[in-house]
XYZ file of N, CA and C in Angstrom:
774
model
N -153.293 69.001 -38.297
C -152.202 69.768 -37.701
C -152.253 71.213 -38.217
N -151.998 72.166 -37.336
C -151.966 73.563 -37.733
C -150.737 73.836 -38.598
N -150.910 74.758 -39.539
C -149.839 75.042 -40.489
C -148.591 75.572 -39.792
N -148.743 76.408 -38.823
C -147.594 76.984 -38.128
C -146.764 75.899 -37.454
N -147.437 74.915 -36.861
C -146.739 73.814 -36.203
C -146.018 72.944 -37.234
N -146.688 72.724 -38.389
C -146.042 71.918 -39.436
C -144.773 72.611 -39.923
N -144.833 73.905 -40.128
C -143.649 74.641 -40.581
C -142.532 74.530 -39.560
N -142.890 74.610 -38.283
C -141.873 74.479 -37.223
C -141.212 73.110 -37.280
N -142.000 72.058 -37.520
C -141.444 70.710 -37.609
C -140.580 70.559 -38.860
N -140.998 71.178 -39.949
C -140.232 71.089 -41.184
C -138.873 71.765 -41.034
N -138.822 72.824 -40.254
C -137.561 73.549 -40.084
C -136.569 72.762 -39.237
N -137.042 72.254 -38.087
C -136.180 71.513 -37.171
C -134.937 72.335 -36.843
N -133.770 71.853 -37.267
C -132.536 72.581 -36.942
C -132.083 73.496 -38.075
N -132.984 73.796 -38.999
C -132.631 74.647 -40.129
C -133.243 76.023 -39.973
N -132.705 76.943 -40.733
C -133.285 78.283 -40.789
C -134.162 78.361 -42.033
N -135.128 79.286 -42.086
C -135.989 79.393 -43.274
C -135.212 79.569 -44.573
N -134.080 80.252 -44.528
C -133.301 80.486 -45.747
C -132.609 79.222 -46.252
N -132.587 78.149 -45.426
C -131.987 76.881 -45.846
C -132.976 75.991 -46.594
N -134.257 76.302 -46.526
C -135.309 75.438 -47.054
C -135.560 75.745 -48.531
N -135.543 74.671 -49.350
C -135.852 74.803 -50.770
C -137.181 74.142 -51.126
N -137.655 73.280 -50.271
C -138.900 72.557 -50.529
C -139.725 72.516 -49.256
N -141.009 72.837 -49.374
C -141.874 72.889 -48.202
C -143.246 72.318 -48.561
N -143.647 71.273 -47.839
C -144.925 70.610 -48.086
C -145.828 70.825 -46.872
N -146.971 71.511 -47.097
C -147.906 71.831 -46.010
C -149.289 71.250 -46.294
N -149.344 70.180 -47.069
C -150.621 69.596 -47.482
C -151.476 69.202 -46.279
N -152.776 69.487 -46.398
C -153.794 69.064 -45.418
C -153.653 69.724 -44.051
N -152.843 70.753 -43.950
C -152.763 71.509 -42.698
C -153.947 72.483 -42.608
N -154.231 72.917 -41.390
C -155.321 73.875 -41.186
C -154.771 75.301 -41.240
N -155.243 76.046 -42.210
C -154.837 77.460 -42.280
C -155.790 78.298 -41.422
N -155.325 79.449 -41.038
C -156.121 80.324 -40.174
C -156.765 81.414 -41.033
N -158.067 81.268 -41.276
C -158.800 82.230 -42.113
C -158.138 82.404 -43.478
N -157.625 81.305 -44.019
C -157.028 81.361 -45.340
C -155.616 81.911 -45.370
N -155.041 82.200 -44.214
C -153.684 82.732 -44.157
C -152.681 81.596 -43.932
N -151.505 81.765 -44.511
C -150.452 80.755 -44.373
C -149.555 81.146 -43.194
N -150.020 80.801 -42.007
C -149.291 81.188 -40.798
C -147.915 80.527 -40.734
N -146.907 81.325 -40.431
C -145.552 80.798 -40.303
C -144.752 80.875 -41.585
N -145.415 81.106 -42.716
C -144.723 81.216 -43.997
C -144.440 82.695 -44.265
N -143.160 83.048 -44.252
C -142.771 84.456 -44.363
C -141.777 84.666 -45.496
N -141.382 85.921 -45.675
C -140.394 86.273 -46.697
C -139.021 85.688 -46.394
N -138.834 85.170 -45.169
C -137.533 84.598 -44.810
C -137.207 83.335 -45.611
N -138.229 82.720 -46.190
C -138.019 81.528 -47.024
C -137.589 81.970 -48.433
N -136.538 82.723 -48.464
C -136.114 83.369 -49.709
C -135.528 82.401 -50.731
N -135.105 81.200 -50.298
C -134.537 80.205 -51.220
C -135.545 79.144 -51.634
N -136.785 79.286 -51.220
C -137.810 78.281 -51.480
C -138.091 78.171 -52.983
N -138.056 76.925 -53.484
C -138.313 76.670 -54.902
C -139.572 75.849 -55.135
N -140.013 75.131 -54.127
C -141.206 74.290 -54.260
C -142.070 74.455 -53.012
N -143.348 74.791 -53.228
C -144.291 74.963 -52.133
C -145.582 74.221 -52.472
N -145.999 73.355 -51.564
C -147.228 72.591 -51.765
C -148.195 72.882 -50.626
N -149.363 73.432 -50.983
C -150.403 73.737 -49.991
C -151.730 73.142 -50.491
N -151.746 71.844 -50.645
C -152.936 71.145 -51.134
C -153.932 70.953 -49.988
N -155.176 71.328 -50.252
C -156.272 71.100 -49.306
C -155.987 71.715 -47.927
N -155.720 73.006 -47.942
C -155.485 73.707 -46.666
C -156.551 74.781 -46.414
N -157.569 74.852 -47.278
C -158.668 75.792 -47.054
C -158.419 77.199 -47.554
N -157.512 77.373 -48.504
C -157.231 78.709 -49.029
C -158.380 79.223 -49.899
N -158.718 80.486 -49.731
C -159.705 81.142 -50.583
C -159.055 82.201 -51.467
N -157.799 82.526 -51.164
C -157.076 83.526 -51.927
C -155.575 83.288 -51.792
N -154.810 83.836 -52.750
C -153.345 83.750 -52.669
C -152.758 85.098 -52.256
N -153.613 85.983 -51.820
C -153.172 87.336 -51.473
C -152.216 87.338 -50.284
N -152.290 86.295 -49.439
C -151.454 86.273 -48.233
C -150.117 85.553 -48.439
N -149.837 85.157 -49.653
C -148.534 84.533 -49.923
C -147.406 85.536 -49.680
N -146.302 85.099 -49.056
C -145.152 85.991 -48.934
C -144.445 86.129 -50.273
N -143.526 87.034 -50.358
C -142.774 87.208 -51.597
C -141.706 86.121 -51.670
N -141.839 85.259 -52.682
C -140.934 84.129 -52.863
C -140.385 84.196 -54.288
N -139.359 84.985 -54.469
C -138.871 85.277 -55.823
C -138.215 84.086 -56.515
N -137.780 83.070 -55.738
C -137.134 81.905 -56.344
C -138.073 80.714 -56.484
N -139.324 80.900 -56.135
C -140.293 79.811 -56.215
C -140.553 79.450 -57.677
N -140.440 78.147 -57.974
C -140.642 77.656 -59.338
C -141.931 76.851 -59.472
N -142.286 76.145 -58.441
C -143.489 75.316 -58.512
C -144.388 75.598 -57.320
N -145.672 75.812 -57.621
C -146.639 76.115 -56.576
C -147.850 75.201 -56.746
N -148.113 74.403 -55.703
C -149.250 73.481 -55.683
C -150.360 74.105 -54.836
N -151.510 74.399 -55.482
C -152.643 75.013 -54.785
C -153.926 74.213 -55.000
N -153.824 72.970 -55.381
C -155.015 72.183 -55.720
C -155.878 71.880 -54.499
N -157.167 71.652 -54.787
C -158.168 71.264 -53.775
C -158.333 72.316 -52.693
N -158.333 73.575 -53.101
C -158.668 74.670 -52.193
C -159.952 75.337 -52.686
N -160.208 76.581 -52.261
C -161.447 77.278 -52.655
C -161.135 78.626 -53.311
N -160.066 78.652 -54.078
C -159.640 79.886 -54.732
C -160.538 80.163 -55.944
N -161.030 81.400 -56.013
C -161.927 81.771 -57.122
C -161.404 82.962 -57.915
N -160.321 83.567 -57.455
C -159.780 84.721 -58.175
C -158.569 85.285 -57.444
N -158.200 86.506 -57.816
C -157.084 87.181 -57.156
C -155.720 86.665 -57.583
N -155.613 86.073 -58.772
C -154.349 85.478 -59.213
C -153.343 86.530 -59.686
N -153.769 87.778 -59.797
C -152.862 88.823 -60.265
C -151.686 89.060 -59.318
N -151.830 88.684 -58.048
C -150.746 88.912 -57.092
C -149.564 87.973 -57.333
N -149.782 86.884 -58.064
C -148.710 85.906 -58.269
C -147.532 86.502 -59.048
N -147.800 87.374 -59.991
C -146.726 87.960 -60.792
C -145.781 88.786 -59.930
N -146.300 89.379 -58.872
C -145.473 90.202 -57.993
C -144.792 89.378 -56.903
N -145.510 88.370 -56.392
C -144.973 87.588 -55.282
C -144.103 86.421 -55.741
N -144.455 85.802 -56.862
C -143.708 84.628 -57.356
C -143.428 84.802 -58.859
N -142.595 85.751 -59.233
C -142.415 86.103 -60.645
C -141.748 85.029 -61.493
N -141.087 84.027 -60.857
C -140.349 83.013 -61.609
C -141.037 81.659 -61.638
N -142.329 81.646 -61.410
C -143.066 80.380 -61.441
C -142.995 79.742 -62.827
N -142.734 78.414 -62.831
C -142.759 77.648 -64.079
C -143.892 76.625 -64.080
N -144.349 76.215 -62.884
C -145.430 75.229 -62.761
C -146.443 75.734 -61.724
N -147.710 75.716 -62.128
C -148.781 76.161 -61.233
C -149.940 75.178 -61.329
N -150.336 74.643 -60.169
C -151.435 73.681 -60.121
C -152.609 74.297 -59.361
N -153.710 74.538 -60.084
C -154.920 75.109 -59.489
C -156.087 74.126 -59.583
N -155.794 72.851 -59.719
C -156.843 71.839 -59.867
C -157.774 71.834 -58.655
N -159.052 71.614 -58.930
C -160.018 71.455 -57.845
C -160.352 72.745 -57.129
N -160.158 73.887 -57.763
C -160.552 75.166 -57.173
C -161.835 75.685 -57.844
N -162.252 76.898 -57.497
C -163.524 77.445 -57.965
C -163.312 78.464 -59.091
N -162.506 78.077 -60.040
C -162.230 78.944 -61.185
C -163.240 78.624 -62.285
N -164.017 79.653 -62.678
C -165.144 79.399 -63.569
C -164.961 79.950 -64.979
N -164.159 80.997 -65.138
C -164.056 81.606 -66.464
C -162.622 81.967 -66.788
N -162.391 82.291 -68.060
C -161.047 82.575 -68.540
C -160.492 83.882 -67.969
N -161.357 84.812 -67.663
C -160.886 86.093 -67.123
C -160.154 85.916 -65.788
N -160.492 84.843 -65.070
C -159.843 84.584 -63.781
C -158.377 84.233 -63.959
N -158.063 83.522 -65.033
C -156.665 83.106 -65.239
C -155.903 84.062 -66.156
N -156.573 85.067 -66.678
C -155.899 86.002 -67.582
C -154.674 86.668 -66.961
N -154.681 87.019 -65.648
C -153.499 87.639 -65.051
C -152.234 86.770 -65.101
N -152.406 85.483 -65.356
C -151.247 84.587 -65.393
C -150.348 84.867 -66.594
N -150.821 85.643 -67.568
C -149.963 85.956 -68.703
C -148.778 86.819 -68.304
N -148.839 87.398 -67.098
C -147.713 88.181 -66.583
C -146.594 87.287 -66.056
N -146.894 86.025 -65.881
C -145.861 85.064 -65.443
C -145.158 84.545 -66.702
N -144.137 85.227 -67.116
C -143.489 84.926 -68.386
C -142.758 83.585 -68.396
N -142.406 83.050 -67.221
C -141.692 81.765 -67.149
C -142.640 80.578 -67.003
N -143.929 80.839 -66.894
C -144.888 79.758 -66.663
C -144.976 78.845 -67.878
N -144.697 77.548 -67.669
C -144.717 76.555 -68.744
C -145.818 75.514 -68.571
N -146.248 75.291 -67.345
C -147.243 74.248 -67.088
C -148.324 74.781 -66.147
N -149.581 74.588 -66.558
C -150.731 75.025 -65.763
C -151.736 73.884 -65.700
N -152.232 73.586 -64.493
C -153.231 72.532 -64.305
C -154.516 73.137 -63.745
N -155.630 72.829 -64.407
C -156.949 73.319 -63.981
C -157.961 72.178 -63.903
N -157.496 70.964 -63.656
C -158.405 69.810 -63.541
C -159.514 70.102 -62.522
N -160.707 69.626 -62.841
C -161.842 69.729 -61.917
C -162.207 71.165 -61.552
N -161.840 72.086 -62.412
C -162.328 73.460 -62.276
C -163.447 73.666 -63.313
N -164.425 74.496 -63.017
C -165.558 74.686 -63.921
C -165.140 75.266 -65.267
N -164.026 75.989 -65.269
C -163.579 76.610 -66.509
C -163.279 75.575 -67.592
N -162.961 74.360 -67.217
C -162.624 73.321 -68.195
C -163.843 72.866 -69.002
N -165.033 73.277 -68.563
C -166.257 72.890 -69.275
C -166.623 73.872 -70.380
N -165.880 74.927 -70.513
C -166.180 75.919 -71.552
C -165.848 75.372 -72.931
N -166.568 75.858 -73.927
C -166.301 75.463 -75.303
C -164.906 75.918 -75.714
N -164.217 75.058 -76.407
C -162.871 75.346 -76.903
C -161.968 75.855 -75.771
N -162.164 75.252 -74.648
C -161.397 75.633 -73.439
C -159.887 75.595 -73.678
N -159.372 74.513 -74.202
C -157.921 74.369 -74.363
C -157.360 75.375 -75.366
N -158.008 75.499 -76.503
C -157.513 76.437 -77.513
C -157.501 77.868 -76.980
N -158.523 78.207 -76.262
C -158.622 79.574 -75.744
C -157.572 79.863 -74.663
N -157.268 78.856 -73.842
C -156.245 79.050 -72.809
C -154.873 79.251 -73.451
N -154.546 78.443 -74.452
C -153.257 78.584 -75.126
C -153.148 79.934 -75.849
N -154.267 80.442 -76.357
C -154.251 81.773 -76.986
C -154.064 82.867 -75.940
N -154.692 82.649 -74.804
C -154.614 83.638 -73.723
C -153.227 83.671 -73.089
N -152.602 82.485 -73.013
C -151.274 82.363 -72.398
C -150.319 81.763 -73.425
N -149.823 82.542 -74.372
C -149.020 82.014 -75.477
C -147.682 81.409 -75.050
N -147.190 81.793 -73.892
C -145.914 81.240 -73.422
C -146.101 79.869 -72.757
N -147.350 79.447 -72.576
C -147.637 78.176 -71.908
C -147.313 77.000 -72.833
N -146.672 75.960 -72.266
C -146.329 74.758 -73.043
C -147.305 73.624 -72.768
N -147.666 73.409 -71.514
C -148.551 72.301 -71.144
C -149.743 72.808 -70.343
N -150.926 72.342 -70.747
C -152.159 72.623 -70.031
C -152.770 71.288 -69.619
N -152.943 71.102 -68.332
C -153.476 69.833 -67.794
C -152.673 68.632 -68.267
N -151.366 68.816 -68.416
C -150.469 67.704 -68.733
C -150.263 67.450 -70.205
N -150.853 68.259 -71.095
C -150.722 68.046 -72.538
C -150.433 69.378 -73.234
N -149.693 69.306 -74.333
C -149.402 70.521 -75.086
C -150.527 70.819 -76.076
N -150.335 71.833 -76.909
C -151.372 72.262 -77.837
C -151.730 71.181 -78.853
N -150.784 70.271 -79.128
C -151.022 69.166 -80.083
C -151.449 67.887 -79.382
N -151.885 68.020 -78.138
C -152.337 66.871 -77.338
C -151.228 65.858 -77.082
N -150.006 66.325 -77.078
C -148.887 65.453 -76.730
C -148.625 65.561 -75.231
N -148.574 64.407 -74.588
C -148.418 64.388 -73.133
C -147.043 64.887 -72.708
N -147.016 65.577 -71.609
C -145.742 66.050 -71.065
C -144.833 64.862 -70.766
N -143.532 64.965 -71.041
C -142.622 63.827 -70.845
C -142.522 63.368 -69.411
N -142.655 64.280 -68.469
C -142.577 63.936 -67.048
C -143.666 64.697 -66.309
N -144.008 64.146 -65.131
C -144.959 64.860 -64.291
C -144.292 66.095 -63.726
N -145.093 67.022 -63.258
C -144.537 68.251 -62.678
C -143.604 67.945 -61.523
N -144.001 66.987 -60.701
C -143.183 66.646 -59.532
C -141.838 66.108 -59.956
N -141.835 65.255 -60.991
C -140.587 64.664 -61.441
C -139.676 65.718 -62.045
N -140.262 66.639 -62.836
C -139.462 67.705 -63.444
C -138.810 68.539 -62.359
N -139.592 68.892 -61.354
C -139.043 69.712 -60.282
C -137.973 68.958 -59.493
N -138.258 67.679 -59.179
C -137.303 66.877 -58.410
C -135.974 66.755 -59.130
N -136.048 66.581 -60.452
C -134.809 66.482 -61.224
C -133.997 67.761 -61.102
N -134.705 68.910 -61.080
C -133.997 70.185 -60.953
C -133.316 70.327 -59.610
N -134.002 69.851 -58.554
C -133.419 69.960 -57.214
C -132.263 68.998 -57.021
N -132.392 67.796 -57.583
C -131.391 66.763 -57.351
C -130.210 66.842 -58.294
N -130.276 67.693 -59.286
C -129.222 67.723 -60.302
C -127.852 67.979 -59.726
N -127.771 68.884 -58.703
C -126.465 69.242 -58.145
C -125.880 68.119 -57.321
N -126.745 67.181 -56.869
C -126.243 66.124 -55.996
C -125.837 64.879 -56.751
N -126.108 64.830 -58.064
C -125.839 63.618 -58.827
C -124.368 63.261 -58.824
N -123.478 64.272 -58.992
C -122.048 63.996 -59.048
C -121.546 63.409 -57.747
N -122.055 63.963 -56.618
C -121.618 63.454 -55.320
C -122.060 62.014 -55.140
N -123.311 61.705 -55.595
C -123.804 60.338 -55.459
C -122.959 59.380 -56.271
N -122.539 59.828 -57.477
C -121.723 58.959 -58.323
C -120.389 58.666 -57.658
N -119.805 59.685 -57.018
C -118.523 59.482 -56.350
C -118.662 58.496 -55.211
N -119.757 58.650 -54.424
C -119.965 57.735 -53.301
C -120.133 56.311 -53.792
N -120.874 56.143 -54.925
C -121.081 54.789 -55.434
C -119.770 54.178 -55.900
N -118.895 55.029 -56.506
C -117.619 54.501 -56.967
C -116.749 54.072 -55.787
N -116.811 54.868 -54.677
C -116.010 54.517 -53.508
C -116.471 53.211 -52.900
N -117.792 52.954 -53.012
C -118.327 51.762 -52.371
C -118.160 50.508 -53.217
N -117.779 50.692 -54.502
C -117.628 49.532 -55.370
C -116.437 48.688 -54.939
N -116.611 47.396 -54.956
C -115.553 46.458 -54.588
C -115.213 45.627 -55.805
N -113.912 45.391 -55.992
C -113.488 44.595 -57.150
C -114.126 43.228 -57.088
N -114.731 42.787 -58.199
C -115.414 41.478 -58.186
C -114.441 40.336 -58.004
N -114.913 39.327 -57.296
C -114.093 38.139 -57.064
C -114.218 37.215 -58.252
N -113.072 36.731 -58.746
C -113.069 35.841 -59.909
C -113.379 34.433 -59.452
N -114.603 33.990 -59.714
C -115.034 32.661 -59.278
C -114.241 31.572 -59.960
N -113.829 31.826 -61.228
C -113.078 30.799 -61.962
C -111.759 30.505 -61.276
N -111.076 31.580 -60.790
C -109.804 31.362 -60.102
C -109.998 30.545 -58.845
N -111.082 30.852 -58.103
C -111.327 30.103 -56.869
C -111.582 28.638 -57.173
N -112.369 28.392 -58.265
C -112.656 27.000 -58.600
C -111.395 26.276 -59.017
N -110.491 26.991 -59.741
C -109.228 26.368 -60.158
C -108.378 25.993 -58.971
N -108.342 26.896 -57.965
C -107.557 26.590 -56.769
C -108.141 25.398 -56.031
N -109.510 25.335 -55.979
C -110.131 24.210 -55.277
C -109.808 22.899 -55.991
N -109.856 22.913 -57.349
C -109.548 21.698 -58.096
C -108.111 21.253 -57.848
N -107.200 22.226 -57.795
C -105.789 21.886 -57.577
C -105.592 21.273 -56.193
N -106.289 21.862 -55.192
C -106.184 21.316 -53.834
C -106.725 19.900 -53.788
N -107.857 19.667 -54.502
C -108.420 18.318 -54.489
C -107.467 17.329 -55.155
N -106.784 17.777 -56.240
C -105.832 16.891 -56.925
C -104.679 16.513 -56.025
N -104.189 17.497 -55.256
C -103.081 17.203 -54.333
C -103.512 16.219 -53.263
N -104.775 16.383 -52.792
C -105.249 15.471 -51.751
C -105.345 14.044 -52.303
N -105.802 13.897 -53.560
C -105.903 12.562 -54.147
C -104.537 11.911 -54.285
N -103.521 12.705 -54.677
C -102.175 12.141 -54.805
C -101.652 11.668 -53.465
N -101.928 12.453 -52.409
C -101.475 12.046 -51.070
C -102.156 10.747 -50.653
N -103.485 10.646 -50.993
C -104.192 9.417 -50.629
C -103.578 8.210 -51.343
N -103.173 8.366 -52.619
C -102.576 7.256 -53.367
C -101.264 6.804 -52.741
N -100.468 7.777 -52.294
C -99.174 7.436 -51.705
C -99.328 6.764 -50.354
N -100.403 7.189 -49.645
C -100.576 6.629 -48.303
C -101.329 5.310 -48.325
N -101.743 4.775 -49.498
C -102.513 3.536 -49.582
C -101.639 2.303 -49.532
N -102.224 1.160 -49.985
C -101.521 -0.126 -49.930
C -100.438 -0.249 -50.990
N -100.568 0.505 -52.084
C -99.579 0.380 -53.140
C -98.241 0.957 -52.695
N -97.133 0.294 -53.079
C -95.793 0.719 -52.687
C -95.123 1.416 -53.848
N -94.243 2.324 -53.565
C -93.498 2.979 -54.631
C -92.704 1.958 -55.418
N -92.347 2.308 -56.686
C -91.601 1.418 -57.562
C -90.269 1.005 -56.953
N -89.608 1.920 -56.256
C -88.294 1.604 -55.674
C -88.414 0.511 -54.628
N -89.512 0.582 -53.808
C -89.702 -0.429 -52.777
C -89.989 -1.787 -53.409
N -90.798 -1.779 -54.513
C -91.091 -3.044 -55.178
C -89.826 -3.666 -55.743
N -88.922 -2.877 -56.301
C -87.658 -3.405 -56.833
C -86.826 -4.046 -55.739
N -86.817 -3.395 -54.562
C -86.040 -3.945 -53.434
C -86.615 -5.297 -53.023
N -87.966 -5.403 -52.991
C -88.576 -6.666 -52.595
C -88.226 -7.771 -53.582
N -88.248 -7.452 -54.903
C -87.909 -8.457 -55.914
C -86.469 -8.929 -55.764
N -85.561 -8.004 -55.460
C -84.151 -8.355 -55.282
C -83.981 -9.289 -54.095
N -84.666 -8.991 -52.998
C -84.558 -9.831 -51.811
C -85.087 -11.234 -52.095
N -86.208 -11.289 -52.871
C -86.766 -12.607 -53.185
C -85.783 -13.433 -54.007
N -85.106 -12.753 -54.982
C -84.147 -13.486 -55.808
C -82.956 -13.980 -54.981
N -82.499 -13.196 -54.026
C -81.391 -13.619 -53.166
C -81.780 -14.837 -52.346
N -83.030 -14.825 -51.852
C -83.481 -15.970 -51.055
C -83.525 -17.224 -51.917
N -84.048 -17.048 -53.156
C -84.137 -18.211 -54.045
C -82.747 -18.751 -54.369
N -81.805 -17.815 -54.647
C -80.441 -18.243 -54.963
C -79.816 -19.013 -53.794
N -80.095 -18.545 -52.582
C -79.518 -19.233 -51.418
C -80.083 -20.646 -51.277
N -81.370 -20.791 -51.538
C -81.976 -22.112 -51.427
C -81.395 -23.053 -52.475
N -81.142 -22.531 -53.700
C -80.577 -23.377 -54.755
C -79.180 -23.875 -54.380
N -78.355 -22.997 -53.819
C -76.995 -23.393 -53.423
C -77.020 -24.485 -52.345
N -77.908 -24.342 -51.378
C -77.997 -25.368 -50.313
C -78.406 -26.716 -50.894
N -79.370 -26.657 -51.845
C -79.815 -27.933 -52.439
C -78.711 -28.612 -53.219
N -77.891 -27.870 -53.967
C -76.786 -28.448 -54.715
C -75.735 -29.055 -53.783
N -75.493 -28.377 -52.676
C -74.499 -28.897 -51.712
C -74.963 -30.234 -51.132
N -76.248 -30.316 -50.795
C -76.752 -31.581 -50.244
C -76.650 -32.713 -51.275
N -76.997 -32.359 -52.530
C -76.910 -33.395 -53.578
C -75.452 -33.861 -53.777
N -74.505 -32.912 -53.674
C -73.081 -33.303 -53.819
C -72.627 -34.233 -52.720
N -73.028 -33.901 -51.476
C -72.651 -34.762 -50.357
C -73.287 -36.150 -50.502
N -74.541 -36.149 -50.971
C -75.199 -37.457 -51.135
C -74.482 -38.308 -52.200
N -74.074 -37.649 -53.307
C -73.359 -38.360 -54.388
C -72.014 -38.905 -53.929
N -71.358 -38.077 -53.066
C -70.067 -38.518 -52.538
C -70.227 -39.763 -51.671
N -71.297 -39.762 -50.876
C -71.507 -40.918 -50.006
C -71.772 -42.163 -50.844
N -72.529 -41.976 -51.900
C -72.822 -43.133 -52.755
C -71.536 -43.694 -53.397
N -70.613 -42.820 -53.824
C -69.340 -43.258 -54.418
C -68.494 -44.005 -53.390
N -68.449 -43.503 -52.174
C -67.669 -44.151 -51.122
C -68.209 -45.563 -50.862
N -69.512 -45.691 -50.848
C -70.096 -46.993 -50.575
C -69.760 -47.986 -51.717
N -69.744 -47.491 -52.953
C -69.449 -48.381 -54.099
C -67.981 -48.849 -54.034
N -67.068 -47.972 -53.620
C -65.658 -48.365 -53.508
C -65.483 -49.411 -52.437
N -66.178 -49.258 -51.343
C -66.053 -50.235 -50.249
C -66.536 -51.594 -50.716
N -67.577 -51.621 -51.487
C -68.137 -52.883 -51.942
C -67.140 -53.568 -52.911
N -66.411 -52.776 -53.762
C -65.455 -53.351 -54.678
C -64.268 -53.937 -53.912
N -63.819 -53.326 -52.871
C -62.697 -53.826 -52.081
C -63.055 -55.176 -51.462
N -64.254 -55.336 -51.034
C -64.679 -56.556 -50.420
C -64.736 -57.666 -51.481
């Protein structure tokens, strides 16, 4: 894809002054020029032009707020002195995979007083004797060279992560607020289980009442009725025995009279 078309797609409904990050990797540049990239991108803080066929940075627009510049895998061999004028606030510069052969080529970078990280991987200059020591002497304000400091201590974060943290820092508070709004009070599972147990207990009690067993009051009534029936039967039996005894006495008197 041509670089000008990529820039147009990146803009979409935005104006150049709204853009803080622009990635043009693997686009085709026109004779090493960054077509479509102008001074209007005045708020740009991150620019990536990896493998776009650049031979020089002379055609860069003035980007005074640019902090990170990715130029790896191009064909740049010199002309770095223009960076101090065009991008004076650079903190990270990646020149890996370019045609930089000697220390004199990177000497102009000492004018970039804010530069903290420089990458020269796969450049011929890295094959020089005491390459690292000499670069740190040449650029005393530099903290990391190829990802390590002067004591061979690795940088805590990659360049991309450091830059991303800087861009996202202002949005962290808003994200926290949104997360708090979306939080829902947790449901107490113990309470739900307690309610379920109570419901089951009530159901069991209802089943007991609806079964064959009768309430105590009903059983008492049945016992009372049984006793009344028994008492009635006893009274009838005594009456019959009395009548029978009377008949026997009458018969004995008749026999005595005779």
